[in-house]
PDB file of C-alpha atoms in Angstrom:
ATOM      1  CA  MET A   1      -5.802 213.636 -76.625  1.00 58.00           C
ATOM      2  CA  THR A   2      -2.545 215.604 -76.568  1.00 71.00           C
ATOM      3  CA  ALA A   3       0.657 214.604 -78.456  1.00 68.00           C
ATOM      4  CA  ASP A   4       2.125 213.744 -74.939  1.00 66.00           C
ATOM      5  CA  ASP A   5      -0.899 211.414 -74.125  1.00 63.00           C
ATOM      6  CA  ALA A   6      -0.551 209.707 -77.555  1.00 63.00           C
ATOM      7  CA  LEU A   7       3.166 209.146 -77.067  1.00 60.00           C
ATOM      8  CA  ARG A   8       2.559 207.615 -73.397  1.00 59.00           C
ATOM      9  CA  ALA A   9      -0.205 205.408 -74.803  1.00 57.00           C
ATOM     10  CA  ALA A  10       1.982 204.150 -77.668  1.00 57.00           C
ATOM     11  CA  ARG A  11       4.792 203.301 -75.096  1.00 58.00           C
ATOM     12  CA  THR A  12       2.144 201.392 -72.943  1.00 56.00           C
ATOM     13  CA  ARG A  13       1.031 199.151 -75.921  1.00 57.00           C
ATOM     14  CA  ALA A  14       4.516 198.425 -76.818  1.00 72.00           C
ATOM     15  CA  LYS A  15       5.306 197.153 -73.509  1.00 81.00           C
ATOM     16  CA  ILE A  16       2.354 194.529 -73.806  1.00 82.00           C
ATOM     17  CA  MET A  17       3.615 193.300 -76.996  1.00 81.00           C
ATOM     18  CA  ASP A  18       7.122 193.087 -75.578  1.00 84.00           C
ATOM     19  CA  GLY A  19       5.627 191.332 -72.522  1.00 86.00           C
ATOM     20  CA  ILE A  20       4.171 188.513 -74.656  1.00 86.00           C
ATOM     21  CA  ALA A  21       7.218 188.120 -76.619  1.00 84.00           C
ATOM     22  CA  ARG A  22       9.367 187.755 -73.423  1.00 88.00           C
ATOM     23  CA  ALA A  23       6.953 185.245 -72.217  1.00 90.00           C
ATOM     24  CA  GLU A  24       7.240 183.119 -75.125  1.00 87.00           C
ATOM     25  CA  ARG A  25      11.092 183.381 -75.229  1.00 87.00           C
ATOM     26  CA  ALA A  26      11.009 182.002 -71.734  1.00 90.00           C
ATOM     27  CA  LEU A  27       9.379 178.893 -73.032  1.00 89.00           C
ATOM     28  CA  PHE A  28      12.075 177.881 -75.493  1.00 90.00           C
ATOM     29  CA  THR A  29      13.751 174.536 -74.574  1.00 90.00           C
ATOM     30  CA  ARG A  30      16.857 175.378 -76.696  1.00 92.00           C
ATOM     31  CA  PRO A  31      18.354 178.674 -77.415  1.00 91.00           C
ATOM     32  CA  ALA A  32      17.768 180.238 -80.817  1.00 92.00           C
ATOM     33  CA  PRO A  33      20.500 180.788 -83.097  1.00 94.00           C
ATOM     34  CA  LYS A  34      22.797 183.669 -82.105  1.00 93.00           C
ATOM     35  CA  SER A  35      25.216 184.420 -85.004  1.00 94.00           C
ATOM     36  CA  ALA A  36      23.898 186.161 -87.996  1.00 94.00           C
ATOM     37  CA  ARG A  37      24.955 183.190 -90.308  1.00 95.00           C
ATOM     38  CA  ALA A  38      22.993 180.731 -88.213  1.00 95.00           C
ATOM     39  CA  GLN A  39      19.992 183.092 -88.008  1.00 95.00           C
ATOM     40  CA  MET A  40      20.198 183.577 -91.925  1.00 95.00           C
ATOM     41  CA  LYS A  41      20.462 179.667 -92.431  1.00 96.00           C
ATOM     42  CA  PHE A  42      17.424 179.072 -89.946  1.00 96.00           C
ATOM     43  CA  LEU A  43      15.392 181.653 -91.745  1.00 95.00           C
ATOM     44  CA  ARG A  44      16.149 180.476 -95.152  1.00 95.00           C
ATOM     45  CA  THR A  45      14.898 176.816 -94.270  1.00 94.00           C
ATOM     46  CA  ARG A  46      11.795 178.587 -92.899  1.00 94.00           C
ATOM     47  CA  GLU A  47      11.334 180.314 -96.285  1.00 94.00           C
ATOM     48  CA  LYS A  48      11.829 176.855 -98.042  1.00 94.00           C
ATOM     49  CA  GLY A  49      15.296 177.792 -99.341  1.00 93.00           C
ATOM     50  CA  SER A  50      14.173 181.036-101.102  1.00 93.00           C
ATOM     51  CA  ILE A  51      16.823 183.845-100.722  1.00 94.00           C
ATOM     52  CA  LYS A  52      14.687 186.188-102.592  1.00 94.00           C
ATOM     53  CA  THR A  53      11.845 185.729-100.099  1.00 94.00           C
ATOM     54  CA  LEU A  54      14.238 185.849 -97.133  1.00 94.00           C
ATOM     55  CA  ALA A  55      15.773 189.089 -98.476  1.00 94.00           C
ATOM     56  CA  GLU A  56      12.277 190.801 -98.843  1.00 94.00           C
ATOM     57  CA  ARG A  57      11.488 189.735 -95.407  1.00 93.00           C
ATOM     58  CA  LEU A  58      14.479 191.179 -93.817  1.00 94.00           C
ATOM     59  CA  GLY A  59      14.502 194.224 -95.940  1.00 93.00           C
ATOM     60  CA  VAL A  60      17.907 193.642 -97.692  1.00 95.00           C
ATOM     61  CA  SER A  61      19.143 192.741-100.938  1.00 94.00           C
ATOM     62  CA  ARG A  62      19.637 189.165-102.100  1.00 94.00           C
ATOM     63  CA  LYS A  63      23.500 189.671-102.123  1.00 95.00           C
ATOM     64  CA  THR A  64      23.364 190.751 -98.604  1.00 94.00           C
ATOM     65  CA  VAL A  65      21.821 187.565 -97.710  1.00 94.00           C
ATOM     66  CA  GLN A  66      24.221 185.455 -99.707  1.00 95.00           C
ATOM     67  CA  ARG A  67      27.247 187.251 -97.931  1.00 94.00           C
ATOM     68  CA  TYR A  68      25.866 186.187 -94.638  1.00 94.00           C
ATOM     69  CA  LEU A  69      25.132 182.623 -95.641  1.00 94.00           C
ATOM     70  CA  SER A  70      28.656 182.369 -97.018  1.00 93.00           C
ATOM     71  CA  GLY A  71      30.248 183.745 -93.999  1.00 92.00           C
ATOM     72  CA  ILE A  72      31.804 186.781 -95.956  1.00 94.00           C
ATOM     73  CA  SER A  73      29.990 189.157 -93.774  1.00 92.00           C
ATOM     74  CA  THR A  74      29.343 188.463 -90.018  1.00 91.00           C
ATOM     75  CA  LYS A  75      28.640 191.732 -88.263  1.00 93.00           C
ATOM     76  CA  PRO A  76      25.126 192.966 -89.448  1.00 94.00           C
ATOM     77  CA  ASN A  77      24.283 196.664 -88.822  1.00 93.00           C
ATOM     78  CA  LYS A  78      21.855 197.544 -86.039  1.00 94.00           C
ATOM     79  CA  ARG A  79      18.590 197.408 -88.030  1.00 94.00           C
ATOM     80  CA  LEU A  80      19.469 194.050 -89.675  1.00 94.00           C
ATOM     81  CA  ARG A  81      20.630 192.628 -86.413  1.00 94.00           C
ATOM     82  CA  GLU A  82      17.419 193.440 -84.726  1.00 93.00           C
ATOM     83  CA  ALA A  83      15.556 192.102 -87.822  1.00 93.00           C
ATOM     84  CA  LEU A  84      17.244 188.844 -87.577  1.00 94.00           C
ATOM     85  CA  VAL A  85      16.631 188.378 -83.897  1.00 93.00           C
ATOM     86  CA  GLN A  86      12.957 189.133 -84.134  1.00 90.00           C
ATOM     87  CA  GLU A  87      12.289 187.064 -87.276  1.00 93.00           C
ATOM     88  CA  THR A  88      14.326 184.252 -85.663  1.00 94.00           C
ATOM     89  CA  GLU A  89      12.576 184.204 -82.354  1.00 91.00           C
ATOM     90  CA  SER A  90       9.178 184.638 -84.061  1.00 88.00           C
ATOM     91  CA  GLU A  91       9.792 181.305 -85.914  1.00 91.00           C
ATOM     92  CA  TRP A  92      11.729 179.450 -83.227  1.00 94.00           C
ATOM     93  CA  GLN A  93      10.091 176.363 -81.701  1.00 93.00           C
ATOM     94  CA  PRO A  94       6.387 176.878 -83.070  1.00 91.00           C
ATOM     95  CA  GLN A  95       5.159 173.738 -81.468  1.00 92.00           C
ATOM     96  CA  VAL A  96       6.444 174.592 -77.852  1.00 92.00           C
ATOM     97  CA  ARG A  97       4.806 178.155 -78.299  1.00 89.00           C
ATOM     98  CA  ALA A  98       1.635 176.484 -79.666  1.00 90.00           C
ATOM     99  CA  GLN A  99       1.218 174.039 -76.807  1.00 92.00           C
ATOM    100  CA  ALA A 100       1.749 176.798 -74.210  1.00 91.00           C
ATOM    101  CA  ARG A 101      -0.844 179.014 -75.936  1.00 89.00           C
ATOM    102  CA  GLN A 102      -3.144 176.293 -76.036  1.00 92.00           C
ATOM    103  CA  ARG A 103      -2.695 175.515 -72.415  1.00 91.00           C
ATOM    104  CA  ALA A 104      -3.224 179.066 -71.260  1.00 91.00           C
ATOM    105  CA  ALA A 105      -6.423 179.463 -73.424  1.00 91.00           C
ATOM    106  CA  SER A 106      -7.940 176.291 -72.325  1.00 91.00           C
ATOM    107  CA  SER A 107      -6.922 175.771 -68.757  1.00 87.00           C
ATOM    108  CA  GLY A 108      -3.999 177.429 -67.393  1.00 86.00           C
ATOM    109  CA  GLY A 109      -4.325 181.092 -67.979  1.00 90.00           C
ATOM    110  CA  LEU A 110      -1.709 183.722 -67.730  1.00 93.00           C
ATOM    111  CA  VAL A 111      -0.014 185.639 -64.795  1.00 94.00           C
ATOM    112  CA  ILE A 112       0.310 189.296 -65.395  1.00 94.00           C
ATOM    113  CA  SER A 113       2.244 191.620 -63.287  1.00 93.00           C
ATOM    114  CA  CYS A 114       2.742 195.243 -63.861  1.00 91.00           C
ATOM    115  CA  ARG A 115       3.279 198.625 -62.426  1.00 91.00           C
ATOM    116  CA  ALA A 116       0.724 201.060 -64.133  1.00 88.00           C
ATOM    117  CA  TYR A 117      -1.751 203.833 -63.513  1.00 87.00           C
ATOM    118  CA  PHE A 118      -5.161 202.394 -62.477  1.00 85.00           C
ATOM    119  CA  GLY A 119      -8.091 204.715 -61.942  1.00 79.00           C
ATOM    120  CA  PHE A 120     -11.699 204.037 -61.377  1.00 75.00           C
ATOM    121  CA  GLY A 121     -13.039 206.647 -58.971  1.00 68.00           C
ATOM    122  CA  PRO A 122     -13.429 210.224 -58.797  1.00 68.00           C
ATOM    123  CA  GLU A 123     -10.405 212.362 -57.442  1.00 72.00           C
ATOM    124  CA  GLY A 124     -10.093 212.858 -53.641  1.00 71.00           C
ATOM    125  CA  THR A 125     -11.672 209.413 -52.766  1.00 71.00           C
ATOM    126  CA  SER A 126     -10.006 206.184 -51.783  1.00 67.00           C
ATOM    127  CA  ASP A 127     -10.886 204.802 -55.169  1.00 68.00           C
ATOM    128  CA  ALA A 128      -8.995 207.762 -56.983  1.00 74.00           C
ATOM    129  CA  GLY A 129      -6.502 206.581 -59.715  1.00 80.00           C
ATOM    130  CA  ARG A 130      -2.869 205.914 -58.746  1.00 85.00           C
ATOM    131  CA  VAL A 131       0.119 203.905 -59.844  1.00 89.00           C
ATOM    132  CA  ARG A 132      -0.159 200.501 -58.375  1.00 88.00           C
ATOM    133  CA  ASP A 133       1.961 197.224 -58.556  1.00 91.00           C
ATOM    134  CA  ILE A 134      -0.361 194.485 -59.520  1.00 90.00           C
ATOM    135  CA  MET A 135       0.121 190.816 -60.088  1.00 93.00           C
ATOM    136  CA  VAL A 136      -2.983 188.653 -61.158  1.00 92.00           C
ATOM    137  CA  ASP A 137      -3.779 185.276 -62.320  1.00 93.00           C
ATOM    138  CA  VAL A 138      -5.653 185.745 -65.520  1.00 92.00           C
ATOM    139  CA  PRO A 139      -8.251 182.885 -66.186  1.00 92.00           C
ATOM    140  CA  ALA A 140      -8.319 181.005 -69.331  1.00 93.00           C
ATOM    141  CA  ARG A 141     -11.111 182.949 -70.938  1.00 92.00           C
ATOM    142  CA  HIS A 142      -9.322 186.226 -70.819  1.00 92.00           C
ATOM    143  CA  ALA A 143      -5.925 184.409 -71.705  1.00 92.00           C
ATOM    144  CA  ALA A 144      -7.754 183.120 -74.824  1.00 92.00           C
ATOM    145  CA  ALA A 145      -8.983 186.557 -75.785  1.00 91.00           C
ATOM    146  CA  ILE A 146      -5.581 188.160 -75.296  1.00 91.00           C
ATOM    147  CA  LEU A 147      -3.715 185.434 -77.439  1.00 90.00           C
ATOM    148  CA  ALA A 148      -6.434 185.361 -80.076  1.00 89.00           C
ATOM    149  CA  ALA A 149      -6.258 189.043 -80.529  1.00 87.00           C
ATOM    150  CA  GLN A 150      -2.569 188.905 -80.997  1.00 86.00           C
ATOM    151  CA  GLU A 151      -2.549 186.062 -83.291  1.00 85.00           C
ATOM    152  CA  ASP A 152      -5.270 187.672 -85.445  1.00 87.00           C
ATOM    153  CA  GLY A 153      -2.972 190.565 -85.884  1.00 82.00           C
ATOM    154  CA  ALA A 154      -5.034 193.044 -83.643  1.00 80.00           C
ATOM    155  CA  THR A 155      -3.752 196.479 -83.384  1.00 79.00           C
ATOM    156  CA  GLU A 156      -1.759 197.282 -80.291  1.00 77.00           C
ATOM    157  CA  ASN A 157      -4.708 199.373 -79.060  1.00 80.00           C
ATOM    158  CA  ASP A 158      -6.891 196.302 -79.048  1.00 82.00           C
ATOM    159  CA  LEU A 159      -4.396 194.200 -77.258  1.00 85.00           C
ATOM    160  CA  HIS A 160      -4.179 197.016 -74.712  1.00 84.00           C
ATOM    161  CA  GLN A 161      -7.889 196.935 -74.225  1.00 86.00           C
ATOM    162  CA  ALA A 162      -7.853 193.159 -73.869  1.00 88.00           C
ATOM    163  CA  VAL A 163      -5.199 193.223 -71.249  1.00 89.00           C
ATOM    164  CA  ALA A 164      -6.854 196.286 -69.362  1.00 87.00           C
ATOM    165  CA  GLU A 165     -10.119 194.261 -69.400  1.00 87.00           C
ATOM    166  CA  ALA A 166      -8.444 191.067 -67.864  1.00 89.00           C
ATOM    167  CA  VAL A 167      -6.755 192.878 -65.152  1.00 88.00           C
ATOM    168  CA  ALA A 168      -9.719 194.975 -64.360  1.00 86.00           C
ATOM    169  CA  ASP A 169     -12.064 192.077 -64.169  1.00 86.00           C
ATOM    170  CA  VAL A 170      -9.859 189.930 -62.071  1.00 87.00           C
ATOM    171  CA  TYR A 171      -8.406 192.598 -59.659  1.00 85.00           C
ATOM    172  CA  PHE A 172     -10.950 195.231 -59.427  1.00 81.00           C
ATOM    173  CA  ARG A 173     -14.327 193.561 -60.233  1.00 80.00           C
ATOM    174  CA  GLN A 174     -13.671 190.398 -58.247  1.00 76.00           C
ATOM    175  CA  GLY A 175     -16.843 189.200 -56.408  1.00 57.00           C
ATOM    176  CA  GLY A 176     -19.271 191.266 -58.648  1.00 54.00           C
ATOM    177  CA  GLY A 177     -21.639 193.024 -56.325  1.00 52.00           C
ATOM    178  CA  GLY A 178     -21.710 196.751 -56.966  1.00 53.00           C
ATOM    179  CA  ARG A 179     -18.462 196.492 -58.998  1.00 63.00           C
ATOM    180  CA  ALA A 180     -19.654 194.407 -61.843  1.00 63.00           C
ATOM    181  CA  ASN A 181     -19.878 197.484 -64.320  1.00 68.00           C
ATOM    182  CA  LEU A 182     -16.847 199.342 -62.779  1.00 73.00           C
ATOM    183  CA  GLU A 183     -14.794 201.314 -65.564  1.00 78.00           C
ATOM    184  CA  VAL A 184     -11.208 200.943 -65.031  1.00 80.00           C
ATOM    185  CA  ARG A 185      -8.530 203.226 -66.522  1.00 83.00           C
ATOM    186  CA  PHE A 186      -5.226 201.448 -67.379  1.00 84.00           C
ATOM    187  CA  SER A 187      -2.354 203.602 -68.597  1.00 83.00           C
ATOM    188  CA  ASP A 188       1.120 204.730 -67.982  1.00 84.00           C
ATOM    189  CA  VAL A 189       2.617 201.305 -67.714  1.00 85.00           C
ATOM    190  CA  GLU A 190       6.119 201.390 -66.279  1.00 88.00           C
ATOM    191  CA  TRP A 191       6.707 197.627 -66.612  1.00 89.00           C
ATOM    192  CA  LEU A 192       4.753 194.614 -67.613  1.00 89.00           C
ATOM    193  CA  ASN A 193       5.490 190.840 -67.334  1.00 91.00           C
ATOM    194  CA  ILE A 194       3.522 187.959 -68.680  1.00 92.00           C
ATOM    195  CA  LYS A 195       3.910 184.303 -67.816  1.00 93.00           C
ATOM    196  CA  PHE A 196       2.413 181.266 -69.495  1.00 90.00           C
TER     197      PHE A 196
END
């Protein structure tokens, strides 16, 4: 694998993680805190009041956390702003997120839409790989595998494989027949959206 192929694969996997995060944000019934002070206060409560633990989690000093909590500092640098948003959204409305995940894994499934390269046949045939826009209803068994892999801290590569398998099974292998063992290549994802 060349360095260019590795970079392209990393971008593809990052889009899958981002797609799951966007799907979860769409579930929120109330907006997450927006200001740095409100985010710090919320995260401090999630850390049971420990400023030390919160500072370690955000990668800043305790004094920095205290300045934002007191309102002395109000505009975080880019790295801290991104960390605050990511950590706040990862902790925001856990029951809403858990209910949606349970529903998707047990009965509802997921809807995955993407524009990516799919290949499963030799070049020069009608089955040759090409960029396709695909939207599929992924059944609960595949949704459960994708969500369980993410919750278990699977690598981005493992998550990529789970999504690829779900799309390939639903879109390309439907109806079984001679396509039951079809190998599908899924790469070069331009965009990917997931809905619960």
